[in-house]
Coordinates of C-alpha atoms in Angstrom, one line a residue:
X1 CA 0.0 0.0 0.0
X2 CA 1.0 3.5 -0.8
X3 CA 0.1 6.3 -0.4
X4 CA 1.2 9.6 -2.3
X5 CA 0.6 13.3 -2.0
X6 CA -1.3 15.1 -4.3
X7 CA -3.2 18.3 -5.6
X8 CA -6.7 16.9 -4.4
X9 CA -4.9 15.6 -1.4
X10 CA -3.4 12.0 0.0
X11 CA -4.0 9.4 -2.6
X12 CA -3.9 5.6 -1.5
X13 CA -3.6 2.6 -3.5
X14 CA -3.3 -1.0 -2.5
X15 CA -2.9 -3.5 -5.2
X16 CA -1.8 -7.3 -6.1
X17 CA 1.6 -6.6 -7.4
X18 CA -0.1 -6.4 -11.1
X19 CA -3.2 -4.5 -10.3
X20 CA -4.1 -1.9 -8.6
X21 CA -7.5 -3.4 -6.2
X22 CA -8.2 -0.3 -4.2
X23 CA -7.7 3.2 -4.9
X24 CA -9.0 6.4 -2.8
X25 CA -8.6 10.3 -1.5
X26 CA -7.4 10.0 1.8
X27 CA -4.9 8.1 3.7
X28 CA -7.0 4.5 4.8
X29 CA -8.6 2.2 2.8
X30 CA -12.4 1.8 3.8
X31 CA -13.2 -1.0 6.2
X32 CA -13.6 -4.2 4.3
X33 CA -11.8 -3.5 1.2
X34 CA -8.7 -4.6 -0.3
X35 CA -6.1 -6.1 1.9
X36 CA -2.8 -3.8 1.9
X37 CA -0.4 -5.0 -1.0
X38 CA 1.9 -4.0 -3.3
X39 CA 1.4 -1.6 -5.9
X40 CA 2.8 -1.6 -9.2
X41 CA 5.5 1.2 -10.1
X42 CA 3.9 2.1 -13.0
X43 CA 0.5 3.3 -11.2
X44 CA 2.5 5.4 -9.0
X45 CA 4.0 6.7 -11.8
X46 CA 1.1 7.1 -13.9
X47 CA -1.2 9.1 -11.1
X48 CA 2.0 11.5 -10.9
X49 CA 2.0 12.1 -14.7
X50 CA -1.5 12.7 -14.7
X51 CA -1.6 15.2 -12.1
X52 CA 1.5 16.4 -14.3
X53 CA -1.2 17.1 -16.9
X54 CA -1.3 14.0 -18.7
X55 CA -4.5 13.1 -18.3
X56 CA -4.5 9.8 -20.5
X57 CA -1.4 8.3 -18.0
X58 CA -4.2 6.5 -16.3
X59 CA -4.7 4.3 -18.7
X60 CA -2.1 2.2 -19.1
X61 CA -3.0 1.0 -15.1
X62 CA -4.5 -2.7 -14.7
X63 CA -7.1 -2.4 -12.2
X64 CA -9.0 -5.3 -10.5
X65 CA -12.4 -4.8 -8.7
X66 CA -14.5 -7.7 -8.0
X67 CA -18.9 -7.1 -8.4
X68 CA -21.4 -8.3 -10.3
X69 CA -21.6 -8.3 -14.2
X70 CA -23.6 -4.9 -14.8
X71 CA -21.0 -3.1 -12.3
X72 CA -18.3 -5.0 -14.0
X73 CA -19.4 -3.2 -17.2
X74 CA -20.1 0.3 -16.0
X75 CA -16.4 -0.1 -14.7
X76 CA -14.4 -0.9 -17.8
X77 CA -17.2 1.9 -19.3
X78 CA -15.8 4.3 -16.9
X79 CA -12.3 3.9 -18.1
X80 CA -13.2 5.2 -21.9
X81 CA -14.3 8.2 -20.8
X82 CA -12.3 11.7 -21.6
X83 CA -15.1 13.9 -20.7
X84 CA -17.5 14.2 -18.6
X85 CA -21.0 12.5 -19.1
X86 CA -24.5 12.2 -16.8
X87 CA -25.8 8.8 -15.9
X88 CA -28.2 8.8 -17.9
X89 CA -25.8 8.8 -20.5
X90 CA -23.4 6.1 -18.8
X91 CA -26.4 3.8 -18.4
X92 CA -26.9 4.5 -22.2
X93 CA -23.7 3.7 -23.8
X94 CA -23.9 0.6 -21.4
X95 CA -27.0 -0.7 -23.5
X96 CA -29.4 -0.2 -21.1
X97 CA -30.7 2.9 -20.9
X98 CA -33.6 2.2 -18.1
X99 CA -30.6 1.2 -15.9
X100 CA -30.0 5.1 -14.4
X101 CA -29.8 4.0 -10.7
X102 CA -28.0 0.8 -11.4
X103 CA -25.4 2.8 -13.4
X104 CA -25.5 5.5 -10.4
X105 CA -24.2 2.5 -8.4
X106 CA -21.5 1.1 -10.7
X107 CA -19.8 5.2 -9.6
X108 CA -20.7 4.5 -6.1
X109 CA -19.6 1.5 -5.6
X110 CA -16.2 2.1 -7.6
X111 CA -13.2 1.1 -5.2
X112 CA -10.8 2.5 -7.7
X113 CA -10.7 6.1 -7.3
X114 CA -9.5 8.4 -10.1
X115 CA -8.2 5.5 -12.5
X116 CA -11.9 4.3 -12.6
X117 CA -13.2 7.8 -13.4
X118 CA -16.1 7.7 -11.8
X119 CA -16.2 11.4 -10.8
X120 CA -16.2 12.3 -14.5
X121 CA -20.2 11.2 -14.2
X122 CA -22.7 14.3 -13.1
X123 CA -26.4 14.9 -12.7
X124 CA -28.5 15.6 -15.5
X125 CA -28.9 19.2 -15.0
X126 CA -25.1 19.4 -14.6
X127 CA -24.3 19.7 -10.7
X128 CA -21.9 17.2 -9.8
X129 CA -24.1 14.7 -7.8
X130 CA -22.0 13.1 -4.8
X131 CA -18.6 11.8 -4.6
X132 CA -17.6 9.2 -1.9
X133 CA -14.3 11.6 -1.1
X134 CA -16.3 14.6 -1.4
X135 CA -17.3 17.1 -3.6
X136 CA -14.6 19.4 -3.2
X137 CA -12.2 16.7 -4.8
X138 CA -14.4 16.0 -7.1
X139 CA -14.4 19.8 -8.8
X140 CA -10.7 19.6 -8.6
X141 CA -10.5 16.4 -10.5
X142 CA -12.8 17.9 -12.9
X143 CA -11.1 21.5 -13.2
X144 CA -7.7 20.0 -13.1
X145 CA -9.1 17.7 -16.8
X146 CA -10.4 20.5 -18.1
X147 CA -6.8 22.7 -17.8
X148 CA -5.8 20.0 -19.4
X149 CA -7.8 18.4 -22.1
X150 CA -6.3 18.5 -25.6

């Protein structure tokens, strides 16, 4: 487990030695979640060059976050995004456009903070909703991508 200091505060990341499992703002993980382990190099390095400005660093950074199929999805959905979307739009590009709430729940129960972009998803008026490490870090996040979006 590390954890590293950043522009939107501590940042903690426990991982598997390949991926990272458990990623948030602040310096524990949440009761219950990943066991401490070892985290790749290249996350470190990667979550430093995005806050660096490159924004698409993240990418390159295996995650692993166990849940059920429709979660599953909204994950590895939340990891295309460049821009922010509402989500009523993630449940749409996820094929099921009923799904608003279940999609609201594939954000909120995201245990990879940052590299699963999760606070990239905002009401439908706009506002930015919630944000399990607060609002506050959430606007950064977002302010910091728009600086910095090409």
């Amino acid at each position: 487990m590390i954890t590293i200091q950043t522009p939107a505060g501590p940042f903690t990341m426990t991982g598997d030695g390949t991926n990272v499992t458990a990623a948030v703002f602040g310096t524990e993980l949440p009761e219950g979640w990943a066991v401490p382990g070892e985290v790749p190099d290249k996350a470190v390095a990667a979550v430093r060059a995005y806050f660096d400005g490159d924004l698409a660093a993240l990418d390159a950074v295996a995650v692993a976050q166990h849940g059920p199929a429709y979660l599953a999805q909204c994950w590895d959905m939340l990891r295309t995004l460049d821009a922010p979307i509402t989500y009523t739009r993630l449940a749409e590009l996820t094929g099921r456009p009923a799904a608003v709430r279940a999609a609201a729940q594939g954000c909120a129960r995201n245990r990879v903070a940052l590299i699963v972009p999760c606070h990239r998803v905002l009401r439908t008026d706009g506002s930015l909703g919630g944000y399990r490490w607060g609002l506050e870090v959430k606007r950064q996040l977002l302010a910091h991508e728009a600086a910095h979006r090409r």
